[in-house]
Short mmCIF file of C-alpha atoms in Angstrom, two decimals:
data_model
loop_
_atom_site.label_atom_id
_atom_site.label_comp_id
_atom_site.label_asym_id
_atom_site.label_seq_id
_atom_site.Cartn_x
_atom_site.Cartn_y
_atom_site.Cartn_z
CA UNK A 1 -7.36 12.00 -4.02
CA UNK A 2 -9.15 14.24 -6.49
CA UNK A 3 -12.15 12.53 -8.16
CA UNK A 4 -12.19 12.21 -11.94
CA UNK A 5 -14.89 13.45 -14.27
CA UNK A 6 -17.63 10.98 -15.13
CA UNK A 7 -16.70 8.97 -18.22
CA UNK A 8 -20.34 8.83 -19.32
CA UNK A 9 -21.66 12.38 -18.84
CA UNK A 10 -18.43 14.33 -18.05
CA UNK A 11 -19.89 15.82 -14.83
CA UNK A 12 -18.01 16.04 -11.53
CA UNK A 13 -17.76 12.88 -9.45
CA UNK A 14 -17.21 12.25 -5.77
CA UNK A 15 -15.84 9.26 -3.93
CA UNK A 16 -18.55 7.04 -2.48
CA UNK A 17 -18.82 3.35 -1.64
CA UNK A 18 -20.71 0.42 -3.14
CA UNK A 19 -22.56 -1.31 -0.30
CA UNK A 20 -22.18 -4.79 -1.80
CA UNK A 21 -21.75 -6.46 -5.18
CA UNK A 22 -20.91 -10.05 -6.04
CA UNK A 23 -19.60 -11.98 -9.00
CA UNK A 24 -19.07 -15.65 -9.73
CA UNK A 25 -16.70 -17.71 -11.87
CA UNK A 26 -16.94 -21.51 -11.73
CA UNK A 27 -16.47 -22.46 -8.05
CA UNK A 28 -15.45 -19.00 -6.78
CA UNK A 29 -17.80 -16.25 -5.60
CA UNK A 30 -16.34 -12.83 -4.82
CA UNK A 31 -18.33 -10.20 -2.92
CA UNK A 32 -16.99 -6.68 -2.48
CA UNK A 33 -18.38 -4.56 0.35
CA UNK A 34 -17.92 -0.82 0.86
CA UNK A 35 -15.67 -0.65 -2.20
CA UNK A 36 -14.78 2.96 -3.09
CA UNK A 37 -16.02 4.22 -6.47
CA UNK A 38 -16.30 7.57 -8.18
CA UNK A 39 -19.96 8.48 -8.77
CA UNK A 40 -21.64 11.46 -10.40
CA UNK A 41 -24.97 13.08 -9.49
CA UNK A 42 -26.70 11.06 -12.24
CA UNK A 43 -25.69 7.79 -10.57
CA UNK A 44 -23.01 6.75 -13.04
CA UNK A 45 -20.18 4.83 -11.39
CA UNK A 46 -16.58 4.30 -12.36
CA UNK A 47 -13.35 3.17 -10.76
CA UNK A 48 -11.69 5.75 -8.51
CA UNK A 49 -8.66 5.57 -10.82
CA UNK A 50 -7.91 3.57 -13.98
CA UNK A 51 -5.46 1.21 -12.25
CA UNK A 52 -7.91 0.21 -9.52
CA UNK A 53 -9.15 -3.12 -11.00
CA UNK A 54 -5.62 -4.30 -11.81
CA UNK A 55 -4.31 -3.27 -8.38
CA UNK A 56 -7.19 -5.07 -6.67
CA UNK A 57 -6.82 -8.33 -8.59
CA UNK A 58 -3.06 -8.30 -8.02
CA UNK A 59 -3.60 -7.63 -4.31
CA UNK A 60 -6.07 -10.51 -4.01
CA UNK A 61 -3.95 -13.02 -5.94
CA UNK A 62 -0.51 -12.08 -4.62
CA UNK A 63 -1.26 -11.16 -1.01
CA UNK A 64 -4.67 -12.30 0.22
CA UNK A 65 -5.18 -15.62 -1.57
CA UNK A 66 -1.57 -16.56 -0.84
CA UNK A 67 -2.50 -16.76 2.87
CA UNK A 68 -5.44 -19.14 2.35
CA UNK A 69 -5.09 -22.78 3.43
CA UNK A 70 -4.53 -24.73 0.23
CA UNK A 71 -3.44 -28.15 -0.90
CA UNK A 72 -0.97 -28.94 -3.63
CA UNK A 73 -1.88 -29.77 -7.23
CA UNK A 74 -0.04 -32.68 -8.86
CA UNK A 75 -0.30 -34.34 -12.25
CA UNK A 76 0.04 -33.14 -15.82
CA UNK A 77 -3.11 -34.46 -17.47
CA UNK A 78 -5.13 -35.80 -14.56
CA UNK A 79 -5.00 -33.49 -11.55
CA UNK A 80 -4.72 -34.84 -8.02
CA UNK A 81 -4.76 -32.63 -4.96
CA UNK A 82 -2.77 -33.37 -1.82
CA UNK A 83 -2.97 -32.02 1.71
CA UNK A 84 -0.48 -29.24 2.45
CA UNK A 85 -0.07 -30.60 5.98
CA UNK A 86 0.39 -34.36 5.65
CA UNK A 87 0.50 -35.02 1.88
CA UNK A 88 -2.55 -37.32 1.78
CA UNK A 89 -4.74 -37.11 -1.31
CA UNK A 90 -7.75 -34.84 -0.85
CA UNK A 91 -11.24 -36.01 -1.75
CA UNK A 92 -12.45 -35.02 -5.24
CA UNK A 93 -15.73 -33.70 -3.78
CA UNK A 94 -15.78 -30.67 -1.46
CA UNK A 95 -16.74 -31.01 2.18
CA UNK A 96 -18.58 -27.65 2.09
CA UNK A 97 -18.23 -24.05 0.89
CA UNK A 98 -16.44 -21.55 3.10
CA UNK A 99 -16.22 -17.77 3.02
CA UNK A 100 -12.83 -16.18 3.64
CA UNK A 101 -13.00 -12.48 4.48
CA UNK A 102 -10.12 -10.12 3.70
CA UNK A 103 -9.77 -6.43 4.45
CA UNK A 104 -8.22 -4.58 1.54
CA UNK A 105 -6.37 -1.29 1.84
CA UNK A 106 -5.04 0.09 -1.42
CA UNK A 107 -2.76 3.14 -1.23
CA UNK A 108 -4.80 6.29 -0.67
CA UNK A 109 -8.28 4.70 -0.53
CA UNK A 110 -10.55 3.83 2.36
CA UNK A 111 -10.26 0.17 3.35
CA UNK A 112 -13.00 -2.17 2.16
CA UNK A 113 -13.86 -5.83 2.48
CA UNK A 114 -13.73 -8.69 -0.02
CA UNK A 115 -15.33 -12.06 0.67
CA UNK A 116 -14.07 -15.11 -1.22
CA UNK A 117 -16.46 -18.06 -1.09
CA UNK A 118 -15.24 -21.37 -2.44
CA UNK A 119 -15.29 -25.11 -1.82
CA UNK A 120 -13.05 -26.50 0.90
CA UNK A 121 -11.89 -30.08 1.19
CA UNK A 122 -11.22 -31.99 4.40
CA UNK A 123 -8.10 -34.13 4.50
CA UNK A 124 -9.09 -37.74 5.25
CA UNK A 125 -5.84 -38.24 7.15
CA UNK A 126 -5.23 -35.14 9.31
CA UNK A 127 -8.73 -33.55 9.11
CA UNK A 128 -7.35 -30.17 7.92
CA UNK A 129 -9.74 -28.09 5.78
CA UNK A 130 -8.22 -26.47 2.69
CA UNK A 131 -8.76 -25.45 -0.92
CA UNK A 132 -7.71 -27.90 -3.59
CA UNK A 133 -4.98 -25.49 -4.71
CA UNK A 134 -4.23 -21.78 -4.98
CA UNK A 135 -3.65 -22.19 -8.71
CA UNK A 136 -7.21 -23.42 -9.14
CA UNK A 137 -8.71 -20.42 -7.32
CA UNK A 138 -6.38 -17.82 -8.82
CA UNK A 139 -7.46 -18.62 -12.36
CA UNK A 140 -11.08 -17.70 -11.49
CA UNK A 141 -10.36 -14.52 -9.52
CA UNK A 142 -10.21 -12.01 -12.43
CA UNK A 143 -13.47 -13.24 -13.96
CA UNK A 144 -15.36 -13.31 -10.65
CA UNK A 145 -14.09 -9.83 -9.82
CA UNK A 146 -15.13 -8.53 -13.25
CA UNK A 147 -18.64 -9.91 -12.62
CA UNK A 148 -18.72 -8.13 -9.22
CA UNK A 149 -17.73 -4.84 -10.91
CA UNK A 150 -20.51 -5.34 -13.45
CA UNK A 151 -23.00 -6.03 -10.63
CA UNK A 152 -21.84 -2.81 -8.95
CA UNK A 153 -22.79 -0.87 -12.08
CA UNK A 154 -19.24 -0.05 -13.13
CA UNK A 155 -18.93 -0.25 -16.92
CA UNK A 156 -15.99 -2.04 -18.49
CA UNK A 157 -13.37 0.40 -19.68
#
């Protein structure tokens, strides 16, 4: 992949990695580690290509978060969450926060790691730990990821 010119100073960039940057939205914290970025000699950072943020959020929501243990959301006005295993109602208060680590490989980029930290709930019936629902977490993913990009020093396009 050929690096782009810096969008701030128009100088040449090279592919490097952000050691770590985190963002938060409501109950979800996302930390990216060793994420590839294009950086110039002046220290300006930008995405390696314009589609990168969209591809990453889609990858997280469609592939990675889909594999997380999660209950089922029921109710139109008042939400109730039920165990995916036995169907018992989950407690409204989390048991603790847990970090799920996923390795992300997008097309022609070096793999990097994303850590998703969120509350987990223990089923009172079968003792299985799970998120309230994937829908609940997915709605916070774009905002938490945008905060992580901001913390990494990547300006909004």
